[in-house]
C-alpha cells in the first residue's frame, strides 16, 4: 500500500472517531491544574485578564467560523456524521471559496483557545502538533472520497482554493442565504461544550492550582445560560420541527 493510501486509510478511522479522540487529552489537561495560573504568576493579574479574554475570543472565533460555514450549506454536506463520508453536492461558494476545510479550521482555533486558557504552553504545543497530524489524515481521506465522488469538478475547485489557511481574494458569494435555524440545530452542542470546558478549566486552576475556594457569578451565569440553551435547543430539535429548514 502506498504511503498516501495508508495515511488516507488512517484518516477514515480518525474521521469515524473524531468526536472522541481528542478526549484523550482531557486527563493531561486536568493534570495541569495543579500548576496554577502561570501567566498571573509571571506577569501579574492585569496581564492575565487580557490573556484570558484573548483565549476566550479565540474559542468564540472558532465557533463563529463553524457557524458561518454551517449556516450557508445545504443538507447532506458539512455534517457531524461519523459512520462514513457523505456529500450530496460539492460546496464551493461562501467560506468554501476561501478554504476547503473551514469546519476543521474553526475546530483548531477553538481547541487551541481552550488549551491556551489552561495556561500550560507545553500541552498547547503538543496539541498543536497532534492537530496537524490528526487533520492532515482526515483531510486526505476526505479528499480521496470527494475526488472520486465529483471528479473534475472537485479537482478544478481544489486547484484554486487553499486546503486550510484562507485566501480571501477568492471569495465567492454563498449560493444559499444564511439560516440561523440550521446553525442552532447543528451547533448548539459545540457552544455548550466550549463554555463547559472553559468553566472546568477556570474552576480547576483556582481550586486545585491556587488552593482557594472559588465562586464567580459571571461564570456560573454563563454556564447556566449555556446549559439552558442546550436543553432548549436539543428538545426543539428532537421533539419539534421548529429548527427544520427545507433543503438544509
PDB file of C-alpha atoms in Angstrom:
ATOM      1  CA  UNK A   1       0.000   0.000   0.000  1.00  0.00           C
ATOM      2  CA  UNK A   2       1.326   3.452  -0.929  1.00  0.00           C
ATOM      3  CA  UNK A   3       2.037   5.852   1.936  1.00  0.00           C
ATOM      4  CA  UNK A   4      -0.657   8.280   0.785  1.00  0.00           C
ATOM      5  CA  UNK A   5      -3.224   5.479   0.696  1.00  0.00           C
ATOM      6  CA  UNK A   6      -2.192   4.287   4.154  1.00  0.00           C
ATOM      7  CA  UNK A   7      -2.490   7.812   5.559  1.00  0.00           C
ATOM      8  CA  UNK A   8      -5.924   8.178   3.965  1.00  0.00           C
ATOM      9  CA  UNK A   9      -6.977   4.857   5.459  1.00  0.00           C
ATOM     10  CA  UNK A  10      -5.893   6.125   8.860  1.00  0.00           C
ATOM     11  CA  UNK A  11      -7.872   9.270   8.140  1.00  0.00           C
ATOM     12  CA  UNK A  12     -11.028   7.210   7.636  1.00  0.00           C
ATOM     13  CA  UNK A  13     -10.570   5.751  11.118  1.00  0.00           C
ATOM     14  CA  UNK A  14      -9.940   9.184  12.650  1.00  0.00           C
ATOM     15  CA  UNK A  15     -12.961  10.582  10.801  1.00  0.00           C
ATOM     16  CA  UNK A  16     -15.294   7.986  12.311  1.00  0.00           C
ATOM     17  CA  UNK A  17     -13.997   8.587  15.817  1.00  0.00           C
ATOM     18  CA  UNK A  18     -13.227  12.313  15.590  1.00  0.00           C
ATOM     19  CA  UNK A  19     -15.837  13.188  18.231  1.00  0.00           C
ATOM     20  CA  UNK A  20     -13.951  11.201  20.865  1.00  0.00           C
ATOM     21  CA  UNK A  21     -10.241  11.005  20.043  1.00  0.00           C
ATOM     22  CA  UNK A  22      -9.391  14.424  21.469  1.00  0.00           C
ATOM     23  CA  UNK A  23     -10.860  13.324  24.803  1.00  0.00           C
ATOM     24  CA  UNK A  24      -7.526  11.538  25.308  1.00  0.00           C
ATOM     25  CA  UNK A  25      -6.095  14.972  26.119  1.00  0.00           C
ATOM     26  CA  UNK A  26      -8.589  15.513  28.952  1.00  0.00           C
ATOM     27  CA  UNK A  27      -6.551  13.710  31.655  1.00  0.00           C
ATOM     28  CA  UNK A  28      -3.447  15.673  30.643  1.00  0.00           C
ATOM     29  CA  UNK A  29      -5.422  18.888  30.854  1.00  0.00           C
ATOM     30  CA  UNK A  30      -6.730  18.019  34.322  1.00  0.00           C
ATOM     31  CA  UNK A  31      -3.188  17.269  35.500  1.00  0.00           C
ATOM     32  CA  UNK A  32      -2.062  20.784  34.623  1.00  0.00           C
ATOM     33  CA  UNK A  33      -4.460  22.383  37.103  1.00  0.00           C
ATOM     34  CA  UNK A  34      -2.050  21.771  39.986  1.00  0.00           C
ATOM     35  CA  UNK A  35       0.426  24.184  38.367  1.00  0.00           C
ATOM     36  CA  UNK A  36      -1.968  27.092  38.810  1.00  0.00           C
ATOM     37  CA  UNK A  37      -2.157  30.211  36.675  1.00  0.00           C
ATOM     38  CA  UNK A  38       1.251  30.546  35.048  1.00  0.00           C
ATOM     39  CA  UNK A  39       0.515  33.846  33.292  1.00  0.00           C
ATOM     40  CA  UNK A  40      -0.624  35.520  36.509  1.00  0.00           C
ATOM     41  CA  UNK A  41       2.452  34.297  38.410  1.00  0.00           C
ATOM     42  CA  UNK A  42       4.793  35.502  35.693  1.00  0.00           C
ATOM     43  CA  UNK A  43       3.198  38.743  34.510  1.00  0.00           C
ATOM     44  CA  UNK A  44       0.560  39.698  37.069  1.00  0.00           C
ATOM     45  CA  UNK A  45      -3.220  39.632  37.257  1.00  0.00           C
ATOM     46  CA  UNK A  46      -3.969  42.524  34.813  1.00  0.00           C
ATOM     47  CA  UNK A  47      -1.993  40.794  32.063  1.00  0.00           C
ATOM     48  CA  UNK A  48      -3.683  37.501  32.854  1.00  0.00           C
ATOM     49  CA  UNK A  49      -7.112  39.112  32.485  1.00  0.00           C
ATOM     50  CA  UNK A  50      -6.178  40.314  28.998  1.00  0.00           C
ATOM     51  CA  UNK A  51      -4.718  36.896  28.177  1.00  0.00           C
ATOM     52  CA  UNK A  52      -7.910  35.135  29.307  1.00  0.00           C
ATOM     53  CA  UNK A  53     -10.041  37.428  27.145  1.00  0.00           C
ATOM     54  CA  UNK A  54      -7.856  36.709  24.118  1.00  0.00           C
ATOM     55  CA  UNK A  55      -8.204  32.953  24.683  1.00  0.00           C
ATOM     56  CA  UNK A  56     -11.986  33.262  25.001  1.00  0.00           C
ATOM     57  CA  UNK A  57     -12.004  35.358  21.817  1.00  0.00           C
ATOM     58  CA  UNK A  58     -10.147  32.524  20.052  1.00  0.00           C
ATOM     59  CA  UNK A  59     -12.721  29.994  21.237  1.00  0.00           C
ATOM     60  CA  UNK A  60     -15.608  32.178  20.081  1.00  0.00           C
ATOM     61  CA  UNK A  61     -13.885  32.900  16.755  1.00  0.00           C
ATOM     62  CA  UNK A  62     -13.551  29.200  16.019  1.00  0.00           C
ATOM     63  CA  UNK A  63     -17.214  28.620  16.836  1.00  0.00           C
ATOM     64  CA  UNK A  64     -18.194  31.558  14.618  1.00  0.00           C
ATOM     65  CA  UNK A  65     -16.211  30.086  11.711  1.00  0.00           C
ATOM     66  CA  UNK A  66     -18.195  26.877  12.128  1.00  0.00           C
ATOM     67  CA  UNK A  67     -21.477  28.800  12.378  1.00  0.00           C
ATOM     68  CA  UNK A  68     -20.746  30.800   9.225  1.00  0.00           C
ATOM     69  CA  UNK A  69     -19.958  27.543   7.434  1.00  0.00           C
ATOM     70  CA  UNK A  70     -22.987  25.599   8.610  1.00  0.00           C
ATOM     71  CA  UNK A  71     -25.391  28.499   8.119  1.00  0.00           C
ATOM     72  CA  UNK A  72     -24.917  28.552   4.347  1.00  0.00           C
ATOM     73  CA  UNK A  73     -24.596  24.884   3.379  1.00  0.00           C
ATOM     74  CA  UNK A  74     -27.338  22.592   2.032  1.00  0.00           C
ATOM     75  CA  UNK A  75     -28.430  19.317   3.591  1.00  0.00           C
ATOM     76  CA  UNK A  76     -26.128  16.345   3.186  1.00  0.00           C
ATOM     77  CA  UNK A  77     -22.916  18.369   3.488  1.00  0.00           C
ATOM     78  CA  UNK A  78     -20.660  19.684   6.284  1.00  0.00           C
ATOM     79  CA  UNK A  79     -22.324  17.453   8.835  1.00  0.00           C
ATOM     80  CA  UNK A  80     -21.347  15.695  12.058  1.00  0.00           C
ATOM     81  CA  UNK A  81     -21.774  12.227  10.572  1.00  0.00           C
ATOM     82  CA  UNK A  82     -19.323   9.645  11.875  1.00  0.00           C
ATOM     83  CA  UNK A  83     -20.357   6.419  10.137  1.00  0.00           C
ATOM     84  CA  UNK A  84     -18.864   7.417   6.801  1.00  0.00           C
ATOM     85  CA  UNK A  85     -18.234  10.161   4.255  1.00  0.00           C
ATOM     86  CA  UNK A  86     -21.349  11.929   2.986  1.00  0.00           C
ATOM     87  CA  UNK A  87     -21.583  14.609   0.301  1.00  0.00           C
ATOM     88  CA  UNK A  88     -24.745  15.140  -1.718  1.00  0.00           C
ATOM     89  CA  UNK A  89     -23.118  18.038  -3.527  1.00  0.00           C
ATOM     90  CA  UNK A  90     -19.857  19.976  -3.536  1.00  0.00           C
ATOM     91  CA  UNK A  91     -19.748  23.224  -1.577  1.00  0.00           C
ATOM     92  CA  UNK A  92     -17.645  25.765  -3.493  1.00  0.00           C
ATOM     93  CA  UNK A  93     -19.143  29.149  -2.546  1.00  0.00           C
ATOM     94  CA  UNK A  94     -19.090  31.312   0.566  1.00  0.00           C
ATOM     95  CA  UNK A  95     -16.418  30.295   3.057  1.00  0.00           C
ATOM     96  CA  UNK A  96     -15.690  27.246   0.901  1.00  0.00           C
ATOM     97  CA  UNK A  97     -14.376  29.626  -1.753  1.00  0.00           C
ATOM     98  CA  UNK A  98     -11.528  30.727   0.545  1.00  0.00           C
ATOM     99  CA  UNK A  99     -10.668  27.431   2.298  1.00  0.00           C
ATOM    100  CA  UNK A 100     -11.564  23.829   1.547  1.00  0.00           C
ATOM    101  CA  UNK A 101     -11.851  22.854   5.218  1.00  0.00           C
ATOM    102  CA  UNK A 102     -13.499  25.682   7.176  1.00  0.00           C
ATOM    103  CA  UNK A 103     -15.017  23.386   9.822  1.00  0.00           C
ATOM    104  CA  UNK A 104     -11.621  21.945  10.702  1.00  0.00           C
ATOM    105  CA  UNK A 105     -10.131  25.437  10.719  1.00  0.00           C
ATOM    106  CA  UNK A 106     -12.811  26.518  13.190  1.00  0.00           C
ATOM    107  CA  UNK A 107     -12.202  23.426  15.311  1.00  0.00           C
ATOM    108  CA  UNK A 108      -8.462  24.075  15.515  1.00  0.00           C
ATOM    109  CA  UNK A 109      -8.950  27.679  16.590  1.00  0.00           C
ATOM    110  CA  UNK A 110     -11.448  26.628  19.275  1.00  0.00           C
ATOM    111  CA  UNK A 111      -9.358  23.728  20.599  1.00  0.00           C
ATOM    112  CA  UNK A 112      -6.215  25.821  20.771  1.00  0.00           C
ATOM    113  CA  UNK A 113      -8.049  28.649  22.552  1.00  0.00           C
ATOM    114  CA  UNK A 114      -9.341  26.208  25.183  1.00  0.00           C
ATOM    115  CA  UNK A 115      -5.934  24.657  25.823  1.00  0.00           C
ATOM    116  CA  UNK A 116      -4.189  28.032  25.944  1.00  0.00           C
ATOM    117  CA  UNK A 117      -6.769  29.088  28.534  1.00  0.00           C
ATOM    118  CA  UNK A 118      -5.326  26.384  30.821  1.00  0.00           C
ATOM    119  CA  UNK A 119      -2.006  28.309  30.710  1.00  0.00           C
ATOM    120  CA  UNK A 120       0.156  25.252  30.092  1.00  0.00           C
ATOM    121  CA  UNK A 121       2.060  26.063  26.935  1.00  0.00           C
ATOM    122  CA  UNK A 122       3.793  22.684  26.634  1.00  0.00           C
ATOM    123  CA  UNK A 123       0.405  20.979  26.451  1.00  0.00           C
ATOM    124  CA  UNK A 124      -0.888  23.576  23.987  1.00  0.00           C
ATOM    125  CA  UNK A 125       2.162  22.983  21.792  1.00  0.00           C
ATOM    126  CA  UNK A 126       1.654  19.208  21.965  1.00  0.00           C
ATOM    127  CA  UNK A 127      -1.994  19.663  20.970  1.00  0.00           C
ATOM    128  CA  UNK A 128      -0.968  21.821  18.017  1.00  0.00           C
ATOM    129  CA  UNK A 129       1.399  19.130  16.722  1.00  0.00           C
ATOM    130  CA  UNK A 130      -1.282  16.483  17.200  1.00  0.00           C
ATOM    131  CA  UNK A 131      -3.884  18.547  15.337  1.00  0.00           C
ATOM    132  CA  UNK A 132      -1.555  18.933  12.350  1.00  0.00           C
ATOM    133  CA  UNK A 133      -1.152  15.154  12.015  1.00  0.00           C
ATOM    134  CA  UNK A 134      -4.763  14.423  13.001  1.00  0.00           C
ATOM    135  CA  UNK A 135      -6.471  16.700  10.490  1.00  0.00           C
ATOM    136  CA  UNK A 136      -3.909  16.044   7.765  1.00  0.00           C
ATOM    137  CA  UNK A 137      -5.003  12.431   7.673  1.00  0.00           C
ATOM    138  CA  UNK A 138      -8.707  13.187   7.908  1.00  0.00           C
ATOM    139  CA  UNK A 139      -8.404  15.689   5.067  1.00  0.00           C
ATOM    140  CA  UNK A 140      -6.516  13.156   2.930  1.00  0.00           C
ATOM    141  CA  UNK A 141      -9.334  10.657   3.415  1.00  0.00           C
ATOM    142  CA  UNK A 142     -11.989  13.253   2.578  1.00  0.00           C
ATOM    143  CA  UNK A 143     -10.121  14.441  -0.498  1.00  0.00           C
ATOM    144  CA  UNK A 144      -9.896  10.889  -1.824  1.00  0.00           C
ATOM    145  CA  UNK A 145     -13.645  10.465  -1.321  1.00  0.00           C
ATOM    146  CA  UNK A 146     -14.564  13.817  -2.888  1.00  0.00           C
ATOM    147  CA  UNK A 147     -12.220  13.342  -5.852  1.00  0.00           C
ATOM    148  CA  UNK A 148     -13.866  10.014  -6.604  1.00  0.00           C
ATOM    149  CA  UNK A 149     -17.373  11.377  -5.982  1.00  0.00           C
ATOM    150  CA  UNK A 150     -17.128  14.608  -8.004  1.00  0.00           C
ATOM    151  CA  UNK A 151     -14.187  14.038 -10.335  1.00  0.00           C
ATOM    152  CA  UNK A 152     -13.097  17.020 -12.430  1.00  0.00           C
ATOM    153  CA  UNK A 153     -15.436  19.407 -10.591  1.00  0.00           C
ATOM    154  CA  UNK A 154     -13.593  18.722  -7.362  1.00  0.00           C
ATOM    155  CA  UNK A 155     -10.151  18.925  -8.976  1.00  0.00           C
ATOM    156  CA  UNK A 156     -10.897  22.355 -10.504  1.00  0.00           C
ATOM    157  CA  UNK A 157     -12.095  23.670  -7.121  1.00  0.00           C
ATOM    158  CA  UNK A 158      -9.164  22.150  -5.218  1.00  0.00           C
ATOM    159  CA  UNK A 159      -6.716  23.716  -7.654  1.00  0.00           C
ATOM    160  CA  UNK A 160      -7.956  27.245  -6.880  1.00  0.00           C
ATOM    161  CA  UNK A 161      -8.851  27.047  -3.153  1.00  0.00           C
ATOM    162  CA  UNK A 162      -6.314  26.502  -0.322  1.00  0.00           C
ATOM    163  CA  UNK A 163      -6.639  23.306   1.673  1.00  0.00           C
ATOM    164  CA  UNK A 164      -6.662  25.046   5.079  1.00  0.00           C
ATOM    165  CA  UNK A 165      -5.445  28.615   5.509  1.00  0.00           C
ATOM    166  CA  UNK A 166      -7.986  31.026   3.931  1.00  0.00           C
ATOM    167  CA  UNK A 167      -7.211  33.096   0.863  1.00  0.00           C
ATOM    168  CA  UNK A 168      -9.838  35.804   0.879  1.00  0.00           C
ATOM    169  CA  UNK A 169      -9.072  37.106  -2.596  1.00  0.00           C
ATOM    170  CA  UNK A 170     -11.021  34.155  -3.988  1.00  0.00           C
ATOM    171  CA  UNK A 171     -14.249  34.959  -2.113  1.00  0.00           C
ATOM    172  CA  UNK A 172     -17.464  33.994  -3.913  1.00  0.00           C
ATOM    173  CA  UNK A 173     -20.919  34.919  -2.645  1.00  0.00           C
ATOM    174  CA  UNK A 174     -22.738  31.974  -0.953  1.00  0.00           C
ATOM    175  CA  UNK A 175     -25.212  30.134  -3.146  1.00  0.00           C
ATOM    176  CA  UNK A 176     -27.793  29.953  -0.324  1.00  0.00           C
ATOM    177  CA  UNK A 177     -28.965  32.527   2.226  1.00  0.00           C
ATOM    178  CA  UNK A 178     -27.797  32.252   5.820  1.00  0.00           C
ATOM    179  CA  UNK A 179     -30.006  30.069   8.029  1.00  0.00           C
ATOM    180  CA  UNK A 180     -29.831  30.763  11.763  1.00  0.00           C
ATOM    181  CA  UNK A 181     -32.122  27.818  12.455  1.00  0.00           C
ATOM    182  CA  UNK A 182     -29.649  25.476  10.752  1.00  0.00           C
ATOM    183  CA  UNK A 183     -26.869  26.811  12.946  1.00  0.00           C
ATOM    184  CA  UNK A 184     -28.938  26.431  16.118  1.00  0.00           C
ATOM    185  CA  UNK A 185     -29.938  22.889  15.169  1.00  0.00           C
ATOM    186  CA  UNK A 186     -26.453  21.711  14.303  1.00  0.00           C
ATOM    187  CA  UNK A 187     -24.088  23.705  16.510  1.00  0.00           C
ATOM    188  CA  UNK A 188     -25.757  24.067  19.914  1.00  0.00           C
ATOM    189  CA  UNK A 189     -23.779  21.200  21.466  1.00  0.00           C
ATOM    190  CA  UNK A 190     -20.445  22.684  20.430  1.00  0.00           C
ATOM    191  CA  UNK A 191     -21.182  26.035  22.050  1.00  0.00           C
ATOM    192  CA  UNK A 192     -22.258  24.371  25.291  1.00  0.00           C
ATOM    193  CA  UNK A 193     -19.178  22.125  25.300  1.00  0.00           C
ATOM    194  CA  UNK A 194     -16.905  25.141  24.856  1.00  0.00           C
ATOM    195  CA  UNK A 195     -18.461  27.028  27.781  1.00  0.00           C
ATOM    196  CA  UNK A 196     -18.321  23.908  29.955  1.00  0.00           C
ATOM    197  CA  UNK A 197     -14.640  23.325  29.156  1.00  0.00           C
ATOM    198  CA  UNK A 198     -13.711  26.910  29.977  1.00  0.00           C
ATOM    199  CA  UNK A 199     -15.689  26.724  33.214  1.00  0.00           C
ATOM    200  CA  UNK A 200     -13.944  23.488  34.256  1.00  0.00           C
ATOM    201  CA  UNK A 201     -10.525  24.951  33.477  1.00  0.00           C
ATOM    202  CA  UNK A 202     -11.231  28.167  35.384  1.00  0.00           C
ATOM    203  CA  UNK A 203     -12.518  26.223  38.384  1.00  0.00           C
ATOM    204  CA  UNK A 204      -9.612  23.762  38.301  1.00  0.00           C
ATOM    205  CA  UNK A 205      -6.965  26.480  38.140  1.00  0.00           C
ATOM    206  CA  UNK A 206      -8.488  28.331  41.095  1.00  0.00           C
ATOM    207  CA  UNK A 207      -9.417  25.403  43.350  1.00  0.00           C
ATOM    208  CA  UNK A 208      -6.651  22.894  42.552  1.00  0.00           C
ATOM    209  CA  UNK A 209      -3.910  25.230  41.411  1.00  0.00           C
ATOM    210  CA  UNK A 210      -4.357  28.077  43.863  1.00  0.00           C
ATOM    211  CA  UNK A 211      -5.911  26.091  46.711  1.00  0.00           C
ATOM    212  CA  UNK A 212      -8.730  28.603  47.034  1.00  0.00           C
ATOM    213  CA  UNK A 213     -12.481  28.330  47.193  1.00  0.00           C
ATOM    214  CA  UNK A 214     -13.919  29.770  44.039  1.00  0.00           C
ATOM    215  CA  UNK A 215     -17.225  31.336  43.262  1.00  0.00           C
ATOM    216  CA  UNK A 216     -17.535  33.555  40.205  1.00  0.00           C
ATOM    217  CA  UNK A 217     -21.092  34.732  39.478  1.00  0.00           C
ATOM    218  CA  UNK A 218     -20.264  35.626  35.888  1.00  0.00           C
ATOM    219  CA  UNK A 219     -19.039  32.141  35.033  1.00  0.00           C
ATOM    220  CA  UNK A 220     -21.946  30.497  36.833  1.00  0.00           C
ATOM    221  CA  UNK A 221     -24.393  32.642  34.870  1.00  0.00           C
ATOM    222  CA  UNK A 222     -22.612  31.826  31.592  1.00  0.00           C
ATOM    223  CA  UNK A 223     -22.727  28.111  32.341  1.00  0.00           C
ATOM    224  CA  UNK A 224     -26.374  28.281  33.383  1.00  0.00           C
ATOM    225  CA  UNK A 225     -27.376  30.135  30.218  1.00  0.00           C
ATOM    226  CA  UNK A 226     -25.386  27.712  28.053  1.00  0.00           C
ATOM    227  CA  UNK A 227     -26.952  24.687  29.762  1.00  0.00           C
ATOM    228  CA  UNK A 228     -30.464  26.114  29.434  1.00  0.00           C
ATOM    229  CA  UNK A 229     -29.901  26.898  25.753  1.00  0.00           C
ATOM    230  CA  UNK A 230     -28.530  23.396  25.187  1.00  0.00           C
ATOM    231  CA  UNK A 231     -31.564  21.719  26.765  1.00  0.00           C
ATOM    232  CA  UNK A 232     -33.998  24.017  24.974  1.00  0.00           C
ATOM    233  CA  UNK A 233     -32.430  23.568  21.544  1.00  0.00           C
ATOM    234  CA  UNK A 234     -31.970  19.829  21.988  1.00  0.00           C
ATOM    235  CA  UNK A 235     -35.648  19.497  22.893  1.00  0.00           C
ATOM    236  CA  UNK A 236     -36.654  21.631  19.914  1.00  0.00           C
ATOM    237  CA  UNK A 237     -34.514  19.511  17.595  1.00  0.00           C
ATOM    238  CA  UNK A 238     -35.691  16.143  18.914  1.00  0.00           C
ATOM    239  CA  UNK A 239     -39.354  16.872  19.671  1.00  0.00           C
ATOM    240  CA  UNK A 240     -40.429  19.615  17.243  1.00  0.00           C
ATOM    241  CA  UNK A 241     -39.862  20.866  13.715  1.00  0.00           C
ATOM    242  CA  UNK A 242     -39.090  24.452  14.791  1.00  0.00           C
ATOM    243  CA  UNK A 243     -35.460  24.210  13.689  1.00  0.00           C
ATOM    244  CA  UNK A 244     -36.113  22.323  10.448  1.00  0.00           C
ATOM    245  CA  UNK A 245     -35.368  24.171   7.221  1.00  0.00           C
ATOM    246  CA  UNK A 246     -36.209  22.813   3.770  1.00  0.00           C
ATOM    247  CA  UNK A 247     -33.100  21.763   1.915  1.00  0.00           C
ATOM    248  CA  UNK A 248     -30.899  22.208   4.981  1.00  0.00           C
TER     249      UNK A 248
END
